[in-house]
Each structure stands twice: as C-alpha cells, then as structure tokens.
C-alpha cells in the first residue's frame, strides 16, 4: 500500500533506514528453531499488518498482525429493505465469489481470471483477490456445483461473515480456512474415503504425543428453511422442513439441530433437491452409530506440509481404538480440522471420517 520495495529478512537481520511496515501491508511469517536451516522453516500464514509500536529505546518495533478473516467483519446490504429487496440469480460459486471480491470498481480481479467484481461496494466484502483462493472455489464449481443455482433475495443490512456462512457455505456443505500461504480457501465436506485412496500417513515415527480420542459432535436433526421472500410469503420462508436420523436419536437422544435458513435456495431452482442432499451428507457424517472421533496429535516439523482439510491415515499401536476397546489403530482415516504450531513441533487435530 506504500509502494515500498518488498524485502525479506532472516533472524537477526538489522532493519535499514527507509524500510517501512505500515497498516494494510502483508507480511509472511516463517517459524523454526535453533539448529534448523531457515529454508526448512514452517510457512506460518500471511498476515495483514494492523498496527506498529516502537519500543521505549527506539531500537525495536512491535508489529501487530491479523489474518485476513478480519476483513469479513463488515456490514453489507445497507441500501436494501423489505420494500426494496436486492435480488440476484446465478450459480453458487460465482455468486459467492462476487460477494467476497466485489468493490464496486470492477478492478478487484486477477488480470488473467474471471471478473467477479460485479456488485456494489456496500453489497460485498471487497477482499483483495490476491488473498482469496479463487482457483479452489472454481474447482469446486466444476466438481460439485456446475448445476447448483442460487436465487437470492436480500431485504436488509446484515453482517457479512454470517451471511457468507449461512447463505453460501452451508448451502454448499463447504467450509473455509486460511491456508499456510495466507490465502482464504475453500473445501467441501466429503464422505469417508477408503484407506487405499488416502496417501498421507501418520505413524509412530511421526507422532510424538496425543490426546484422545474423544467423541465429536452428533447431529441427528437437520432443519432447512428456504423459498424466501416469494410473492406468496414476502420477507419470510415459504418452506420449513425437518429431517431426523431415527437410529442415532434412539442411541444418543435428540441433539441440537443443524439449521440452514437460506435466502438463496428456491424450489424453482432445484432447492428441494439441494436440501435433500445436504441432509443426507450431514447424516452420513455426524449421525453414525459411533460418534465422530476427535484426536489431537503432536508431530515434528517434517510433517508440516499437511493443511486443514487434508486426509491422513493413522497407524499407532498405543492409541486407543474406540471401535473394539483395545489399543492400536491401523489405517483409520482422519481429516485435519485444526493445526497449532508449537516450538519444535506442530499439534494437529484430526477428526475421524
């Protein structure tokens, strides 16, 4: 933002006159420890600078950074009311990317990519295109959403992050995360894969320590509201439907429902089929006979190439197996749902599929 020249520094380098770090600039951090070559340091996100402060001596600076998810904290749709609603109809991924990227200028785009900066400044988040994994979203459109159409109706201001999650991510069974390159990326919840299809392995040569496993969430009730703001029922949902996983309810009792309140899914655009599929996918993952198992494992840096959403097979003779009540798991497929760097290691939180 200051037209300064990009600079890279290794540990112990001195800053020189003229170098600037200001709010809005991006910095990329690498983590390591003494004895590890800096070329092998772990890439730990790309951050936006949000503040800086000189020490009392004036010899050092403290730089405050946040990841780009802070940009989602914005109120949008300031001009729309129930009497004057905003409407849009297109495929799920194009609408989602337009909402994330639009600035009202038409300039926030990859010069070699598709134009998604098509909404007004007050109707979108305006995140810089360089900070968004557009390719990952477009790949999901090709693989999963080529025929998924949203017909959205907006009737008033709302919080941008909540709108993104409720209207786009829930509708597609997707989740977002900031990957190790500092880019806001997208993945879709998937059914379990056969162990033979998963190539990454964590075993006793990798796992330093573990906590768990423990039971994860149980979702055996799915509620969907859609057909929003139709002429027959303005500013309200025309359809409310409930799905129950009866076997899971008998085993574990009725749990907190998963609710999707979609202003974008319409029966006329295939909304009922989309909701049916979402309910099935949620049930297959979270209403199984054995609750999803969550396990925290600590692994050394040499496994730091794993990222959120990656699938791994676990092989360990001492980790308890909740299926048979004994110690030892072999080729149990887990999905990485969280990663926390520590000094000398990375703690990963896999969730069993």
Short mmCIF file of C-alpha atoms in Angstrom, two decimals:
data_model
loop_
_atom_site.label_atom_id
_atom_site.label_comp_id
_atom_site.label_asym_id
_atom_site.label_seq_id
_atom_site.Cartn_x
_atom_site.Cartn_y
_atom_site.Cartn_z
CA UNK A 1 0.00 0.00 0.00
CA UNK A 2 3.00 2.34 0.44
CA UNK A 3 4.75 1.47 -2.84
CA UNK A 4 7.70 0.20 -0.84
CA UNK A 5 10.01 -2.47 -2.15
CA UNK A 6 9.35 -5.98 -0.89
CA UNK A 7 12.05 -7.16 1.49
CA UNK A 8 12.90 -10.50 3.08
CA UNK A 9 14.69 -10.77 6.42
CA UNK A 10 16.24 -13.70 8.24
CA UNK A 11 16.54 -13.91 12.02
CA UNK A 12 18.89 -11.28 13.40
CA UNK A 13 18.90 -9.05 10.33
CA UNK A 14 19.01 -5.33 11.04
CA UNK A 15 16.38 -3.07 9.50
CA UNK A 16 17.76 -0.15 7.46
CA UNK A 17 16.58 3.41 7.02
CA UNK A 18 13.75 3.73 4.51
CA UNK A 19 12.21 0.33 5.14
CA UNK A 20 8.58 0.68 6.14
CA UNK A 21 5.91 -1.58 7.61
CA UNK A 22 2.52 0.09 7.71
CA UNK A 23 -1.11 -0.86 8.25
CA UNK A 24 -2.53 -2.75 5.30
CA UNK A 25 0.75 -4.25 4.14
CA UNK A 26 1.08 -8.02 4.16
CA UNK A 27 3.83 -9.95 5.88
CA UNK A 28 4.60 -13.64 5.66
CA UNK A 29 5.98 -15.35 8.76
CA UNK A 30 8.12 -18.47 8.97
CA UNK A 31 8.57 -20.45 12.17
CA UNK A 32 11.55 -22.53 13.17
CA UNK A 33 14.08 -23.15 15.93
CA UNK A 34 17.82 -23.10 16.50
CA UNK A 35 19.63 -25.75 14.51
CA UNK A 36 17.01 -25.94 11.76
CA UNK A 37 18.01 -24.39 8.43
CA UNK A 38 15.86 -21.37 7.68
CA UNK A 39 14.99 -22.87 4.30
CA UNK A 40 13.20 -25.60 6.28
CA UNK A 41 11.18 -23.22 8.47
CA UNK A 42 7.44 -23.69 8.50
CA UNK A 43 5.42 -21.22 6.46
CA UNK A 44 3.02 -19.79 9.04
CA UNK A 45 0.39 -17.78 7.25
CA UNK A 46 0.39 -14.44 5.53
CA UNK A 47 -0.87 -11.63 7.71
CA UNK A 48 -2.20 -8.10 7.32
CA UNK A 49 -0.38 -5.51 9.41
CA UNK A 50 -2.87 -3.82 11.74
CA UNK A 51 -0.52 -1.77 13.93
CA UNK A 52 3.05 -0.98 14.91
CA UNK A 53 4.69 0.45 18.01
CA UNK A 54 8.27 1.45 18.77
CA UNK A 55 9.95 0.23 21.95
CA UNK A 56 10.95 2.75 24.62
CA UNK A 57 14.54 2.53 23.46
CA UNK A 58 13.57 3.11 19.85
CA UNK A 59 15.73 0.18 18.78
CA UNK A 60 12.95 -2.30 18.05
CA UNK A 61 9.39 -2.26 16.75
CA UNK A 62 6.41 -4.35 17.74
CA UNK A 63 4.24 -5.19 14.73
CA UNK A 64 0.67 -6.37 15.27
CA UNK A 65 -0.83 -8.59 12.59
CA UNK A 66 -4.09 -10.42 11.94
CA UNK A 67 -5.07 -12.92 9.31
CA UNK A 68 -7.38 -11.80 6.54
CA UNK A 69 -10.53 -13.18 8.16
CA UNK A 70 -10.82 -9.84 9.97
CA UNK A 71 -11.93 -8.42 6.60
CA UNK A 72 -15.14 -10.45 6.89
CA UNK A 73 -16.29 -8.25 9.77
CA UNK A 74 -18.33 -5.83 7.68
CA UNK A 75 -22.00 -4.87 7.50
CA UNK A 76 -23.39 -5.28 3.99
CA UNK A 77 -26.60 -4.57 2.04
CA UNK A 78 -27.10 -1.15 3.59
CA UNK A 79 -29.48 0.04 0.86
CA UNK A 80 -31.93 -2.87 0.79
CA UNK A 81 -35.28 -3.08 2.62
CA UNK A 82 -38.28 -5.44 2.51
CA UNK A 83 -39.99 -2.89 0.27
CA UNK A 84 -36.92 -2.63 -1.96
CA UNK A 85 -35.14 -6.00 -1.86
CA UNK A 86 -31.95 -6.87 -3.68
CA UNK A 87 -32.11 -9.90 -5.97
CA UNK A 88 -29.57 -11.99 -7.86
CA UNK A 89 -29.63 -15.35 -9.62
CA UNK A 90 -26.59 -17.31 -10.77
CA UNK A 91 -24.52 -20.36 -9.87
CA UNK A 92 -23.43 -20.79 -6.25
CA UNK A 93 -19.69 -20.29 -6.74
CA UNK A 94 -19.98 -17.22 -8.97
CA UNK A 95 -22.38 -15.58 -6.52
CA UNK A 96 -20.16 -16.43 -3.55
CA UNK A 97 -17.01 -15.08 -5.22
CA UNK A 98 -18.85 -11.92 -6.26
CA UNK A 99 -19.92 -11.38 -2.66
CA UNK A 100 -16.37 -11.92 -1.38
CA UNK A 101 -14.49 -9.91 -4.01
CA UNK A 102 -16.70 -7.06 -5.25
CA UNK A 103 -15.65 -3.48 -4.51
CA UNK A 104 -17.96 -1.54 -6.84
CA UNK A 105 -15.00 -0.60 -9.05
CA UNK A 106 -14.67 -3.65 -11.28
CA UNK A 107 -10.92 -3.56 -10.63
CA UNK A 108 -10.52 -6.25 -7.93
CA UNK A 109 -9.75 -9.19 -10.21
CA UNK A 110 -6.99 -11.48 -11.33
CA UNK A 111 -5.84 -9.95 -14.66
CA UNK A 112 -5.83 -13.45 -16.17
CA UNK A 113 -9.03 -14.64 -14.50
CA UNK A 114 -12.79 -14.23 -14.49
CA UNK A 115 -14.44 -10.94 -13.50
CA UNK A 116 -16.21 -11.32 -10.15
CA UNK A 117 -16.10 -7.65 -9.07
CA UNK A 118 -19.67 -7.05 -10.23
CA UNK A 119 -21.54 -5.89 -7.09
CA UNK A 120 -21.67 -2.53 -5.37
CA UNK A 121 -19.29 -1.57 -2.58
CA UNK A 122 -21.99 -1.86 0.09
CA UNK A 123 -23.17 -5.25 -1.18
CA UNK A 124 -19.96 -7.23 -0.79
CA UNK A 125 -16.89 -7.79 1.38
CA UNK A 126 -14.29 -6.40 -1.02
CA UNK A 127 -11.44 -8.73 -0.03
CA UNK A 128 -8.36 -8.30 -2.28
CA UNK A 129 -8.33 -11.01 -4.94
CA UNK A 130 -4.72 -11.91 -4.10
CA UNK A 131 -5.90 -13.05 -0.63
CA UNK A 132 -8.62 -15.40 -1.95
CA UNK A 133 -8.09 -18.89 -3.36
CA UNK A 134 -10.24 -18.30 -6.42
CA UNK A 135 -8.90 -21.42 -8.14
CA UNK A 136 -10.07 -23.66 -5.28
CA UNK A 137 -13.59 -22.21 -5.45
CA UNK A 138 -13.73 -22.59 -9.23
CA UNK A 139 -12.54 -26.19 -8.92
CA UNK A 140 -15.47 -26.89 -6.56
CA UNK A 141 -17.85 -25.41 -9.10
CA UNK A 142 -16.53 -27.84 -11.71
CA UNK A 143 -16.57 -30.88 -9.42
CA UNK A 144 -19.71 -30.28 -7.35
CA UNK A 145 -21.73 -27.18 -8.23
CA UNK A 146 -21.93 -26.92 -12.01
CA UNK A 147 -25.74 -27.16 -11.85
CA UNK A 148 -26.34 -25.54 -8.43
CA UNK A 149 -28.20 -22.25 -8.91
CA UNK A 150 -28.96 -19.72 -6.20
CA UNK A 151 -31.81 -17.21 -6.45
CA UNK A 152 -31.14 -14.83 -3.60
CA UNK A 153 -33.35 -12.16 -2.05
CA UNK A 154 -31.89 -9.61 0.37
CA UNK A 155 -34.23 -7.46 2.45
CA UNK A 156 -31.95 -5.51 4.76
CA UNK A 157 -28.46 -4.96 6.23
CA UNK A 158 -26.66 -7.94 7.69
CA UNK A 159 -23.23 -8.96 8.99
CA UNK A 160 -21.00 -10.11 6.14
CA UNK A 161 -19.34 -13.12 7.78
CA UNK A 162 -22.67 -14.55 8.98
CA UNK A 163 -24.21 -14.05 5.55
CA UNK A 164 -21.31 -15.79 3.83
CA UNK A 165 -21.55 -18.77 6.17
CA UNK A 166 -25.33 -19.13 6.15
CA UNK A 167 -26.15 -18.43 2.50
CA UNK A 168 -23.16 -19.87 0.66
CA UNK A 169 -21.09 -22.23 2.82
CA UNK A 170 -24.00 -24.06 4.44
CA UNK A 171 -25.85 -24.26 1.12
CA UNK A 172 -22.85 -25.99 -0.42
CA UNK A 173 -21.73 -28.08 2.54
CA UNK A 174 -18.44 -26.16 2.43
CA UNK A 175 -16.04 -24.63 4.94
CA UNK A 176 -13.30 -22.01 4.68
CA UNK A 177 -9.85 -21.73 6.20
CA UNK A 178 -6.70 -19.68 5.80
CA UNK A 179 -4.05 -21.96 4.36
CA UNK A 180 -0.31 -21.87 5.01
CA UNK A 181 0.14 -19.37 2.18
CA UNK A 182 -2.16 -16.95 3.98
CA UNK A 183 -4.91 -17.29 1.38
CA UNK A 184 -8.62 -17.64 2.20
CA UNK A 185 -9.50 -21.04 0.74
CA UNK A 186 -12.49 -23.36 0.40
CA UNK A 187 -13.18 -27.07 0.81
CA UNK A 188 -16.28 -29.23 0.82
CA UNK A 189 -17.19 -31.76 3.48
CA UNK A 190 -16.80 -35.21 1.96
CA UNK A 191 -17.90 -38.71 2.80
CA UNK A 192 -15.24 -41.04 4.14
CA UNK A 193 -12.75 -42.38 1.63
CA UNK A 194 -11.39 -45.90 1.63
CA UNK A 195 -7.93 -46.06 3.26
CA UNK A 196 -6.43 -47.16 -0.04
CA UNK A 197 -7.39 -43.77 -1.53
CA UNK A 198 -5.51 -41.80 1.17
CA UNK A 199 -1.76 -41.47 0.68
CA UNK A 200 -0.65 -39.39 3.72
CA UNK A 201 0.25 -41.46 6.80
CA UNK A 202 0.96 -40.52 10.41
CA UNK A 203 2.52 -43.35 12.41
CA UNK A 204 4.76 -43.93 15.42
CA UNK A 205 7.74 -42.37 13.65
CA UNK A 206 5.77 -39.11 13.34
CA UNK A 207 3.52 -38.90 16.41
CA UNK A 208 5.30 -37.53 19.49
CA UNK A 209 2.24 -37.34 21.72
CA UNK A 210 -1.55 -37.49 21.53
CA UNK A 211 -4.70 -36.56 23.43
CA UNK A 212 -7.89 -38.56 22.99
CA UNK A 213 -9.62 -39.84 21.07
CA UNK A 214 -12.86 -38.27 22.26
CA UNK A 215 -16.40 -38.17 20.90
CA UNK A 216 -17.05 -35.36 18.48
CA UNK A 217 -20.36 -33.71 17.61
CA UNK A 218 -23.52 -35.72 16.96
CA UNK A 219 -26.01 -34.16 14.56
CA UNK A 220 -29.17 -36.21 14.13
CA UNK A 221 -31.63 -33.47 13.30
CA UNK A 222 -31.42 -31.26 10.20
CA UNK A 223 -33.78 -28.29 9.68
CA UNK A 224 -33.97 -26.28 6.46
CA UNK A 225 -35.85 -23.07 5.69
CA UNK A 226 -35.97 -21.87 2.10
CA UNK A 227 -38.15 -20.29 -0.60
CA UNK A 228 -37.53 -16.89 0.98
CA UNK A 229 -39.45 -13.74 0.03
CA UNK A 230 -41.72 -15.24 -2.61
CA UNK A 231 -44.81 -13.23 -3.64
CA UNK A 232 -47.00 -15.64 -1.65
CA UNK A 233 -44.95 -15.05 1.54
CA UNK A 234 -42.90 -11.85 1.40
CA UNK A 235 -39.94 -11.43 3.75
CA UNK A 236 -40.42 -14.95 5.17
CA UNK A 237 -39.58 -18.57 4.35
CA UNK A 238 -42.17 -20.44 2.34
CA UNK A 239 -40.91 -23.92 3.27
CA UNK A 240 -39.63 -25.34 6.55
CA UNK A 241 -38.63 -29.00 6.57
CA UNK A 242 -37.12 -31.25 9.24
CA UNK A 243 -35.04 -34.43 8.75
CA UNK A 244 -34.45 -36.90 11.61
CA UNK A 245 -31.85 -39.68 11.89
CA UNK A 246 -34.01 -42.03 13.93
CA UNK A 247 -31.37 -44.69 14.65
CA UNK A 248 -29.00 -42.05 16.02
CA UNK A 249 -31.78 -40.46 18.08
CA UNK A 250 -32.60 -43.85 19.63
CA UNK A 251 -28.94 -44.41 20.51
CA UNK A 252 -27.90 -40.94 21.68
CA UNK A 253 -31.06 -38.91 22.12
CA UNK A 254 -32.15 -35.92 20.11
CA UNK A 255 -29.29 -33.43 19.75
CA UNK A 256 -29.04 -29.76 18.84
CA UNK A 257 -30.32 -29.47 15.26
CA UNK A 258 -28.27 -28.26 12.34
CA UNK A 259 -30.29 -25.38 10.88
CA UNK A 260 -29.92 -23.73 7.49
CA UNK A 261 -32.00 -20.63 6.79
CA UNK A 262 -31.39 -19.95 3.13
CA UNK A 263 -32.42 -16.77 1.35
CA UNK A 264 -30.95 -18.22 -1.83
CA UNK A 265 -32.38 -21.73 -2.25
CA UNK A 266 -35.64 -21.80 -4.19
CA UNK A 267 -37.79 -24.77 -5.17
CA UNK A 268 -38.00 -23.42 -8.73
CA UNK A 269 -34.18 -23.57 -8.99
CA UNK A 270 -33.77 -27.08 -7.58
CA UNK A 271 -33.64 -26.03 -3.91
CA UNK A 272 -35.53 -29.07 -2.60
CA UNK A 273 -33.02 -31.49 -4.15
CA UNK A 274 -30.10 -29.49 -2.75
CA UNK A 275 -31.59 -29.57 0.76
CA UNK A 276 -32.25 -33.33 0.49
CA UNK A 277 -28.61 -33.88 -0.45
CA UNK A 278 -27.30 -31.67 2.35
CA UNK A 279 -29.39 -33.51 4.94
CA UNK A 280 -28.06 -36.84 3.66
CA UNK A 281 -24.44 -35.66 3.73
CA UNK A 282 -24.76 -34.31 7.29
CA UNK A 283 -26.39 -37.52 8.47
CA UNK A 284 -23.75 -39.74 6.92
CA UNK A 285 -21.01 -37.83 8.69
CA UNK A 286 -22.47 -36.86 12.06
CA UNK A 287 -25.31 -39.34 12.74
CA UNK A 288 -23.34 -42.58 12.55
CA UNK A 289 -23.55 -45.48 15.00
CA UNK A 290 -20.20 -44.43 16.51
CA UNK A 291 -19.76 -40.67 17.07
CA UNK A 292 -17.05 -38.92 15.07
CA UNK A 293 -13.76 -39.33 16.92
CA UNK A 294 -11.51 -36.31 17.53
CA UNK A 295 -7.83 -36.84 18.27
CA UNK A 296 -5.02 -34.35 18.93
CA UNK A 297 -1.58 -35.46 17.84
CA UNK A 298 1.78 -33.72 18.12
CA UNK A 299 4.13 -34.27 15.18
CA UNK A 300 7.57 -32.84 14.25
CA UNK A 301 8.19 -30.23 11.61
CA UNK A 302 8.88 -32.73 8.89
CA UNK A 303 5.10 -33.27 8.69
CA UNK A 304 4.25 -29.58 8.45
CA UNK A 305 3.16 -29.92 4.82
CA UNK A 306 -0.27 -31.07 5.99
CA UNK A 307 -3.01 -28.45 5.86
CA UNK A 308 -6.60 -28.01 7.02
CA UNK A 309 -8.90 -30.44 5.24
CA UNK A 310 -6.18 -32.91 4.28
CA UNK A 311 -6.88 -36.61 4.85
CA UNK A 312 -4.41 -38.84 6.68
CA UNK A 313 -4.25 -42.47 7.77
CA UNK A 314 -3.26 -43.11 11.37
CA UNK A 315 -1.19 -46.13 12.38
CA UNK A 316 -0.23 -46.42 16.04
CA UNK A 317 -0.09 -49.38 18.41
CA UNK A 318 -0.81 -47.38 21.60
CA UNK A 319 -3.64 -45.04 20.64
CA UNK A 320 -6.97 -46.40 21.99
CA UNK A 321 -9.39 -47.75 19.41
CA UNK A 322 -12.99 -46.85 20.38
CA UNK A 323 -14.39 -49.43 17.93
CA UNK A 324 -13.03 -52.50 19.72
CA UNK A 325 -11.98 -51.03 23.08
CA UNK A 326 -8.33 -52.00 22.63
CA UNK A 327 -5.15 -50.08 21.94
CA UNK A 328 -4.00 -49.82 18.31
CA UNK A 329 -5.38 -48.07 15.26
CA UNK A 330 -4.33 -49.00 11.76
CA UNK A 331 -5.30 -47.06 8.62
CA UNK A 332 -8.06 -45.14 10.37
CA UNK A 333 -8.87 -42.20 8.05
CA UNK A 334 -8.87 -38.77 9.69
CA UNK A 335 -9.38 -35.26 8.36
CA UNK A 336 -7.23 -32.39 9.65
CA UNK A 337 -9.58 -29.80 11.19
CA UNK A 338 -7.09 -27.65 13.11
CA UNK A 339 -3.34 -27.02 13.31
CA UNK A 340 -1.43 -25.23 16.09
CA UNK A 341 2.32 -24.65 15.66
CA UNK A 342 4.44 -25.19 18.76
CA UNK A 343 8.16 -24.84 19.43
CA UNK A 344 9.76 -27.73 17.61
CA UNK A 345 6.51 -29.40 16.56
CA UNK A 346 3.03 -28.96 15.19
CA UNK A 347 -0.11 -30.02 17.01
CA UNK A 348 -2.75 -31.25 14.61
CA UNK A 349 -6.37 -32.01 15.41
CA UNK A 350 -7.66 -34.75 13.12
CA UNK A 351 -11.30 -35.76 13.02
CA UNK A 352 -12.12 -39.31 12.03
CA UNK A 353 -14.17 -39.84 8.90
#
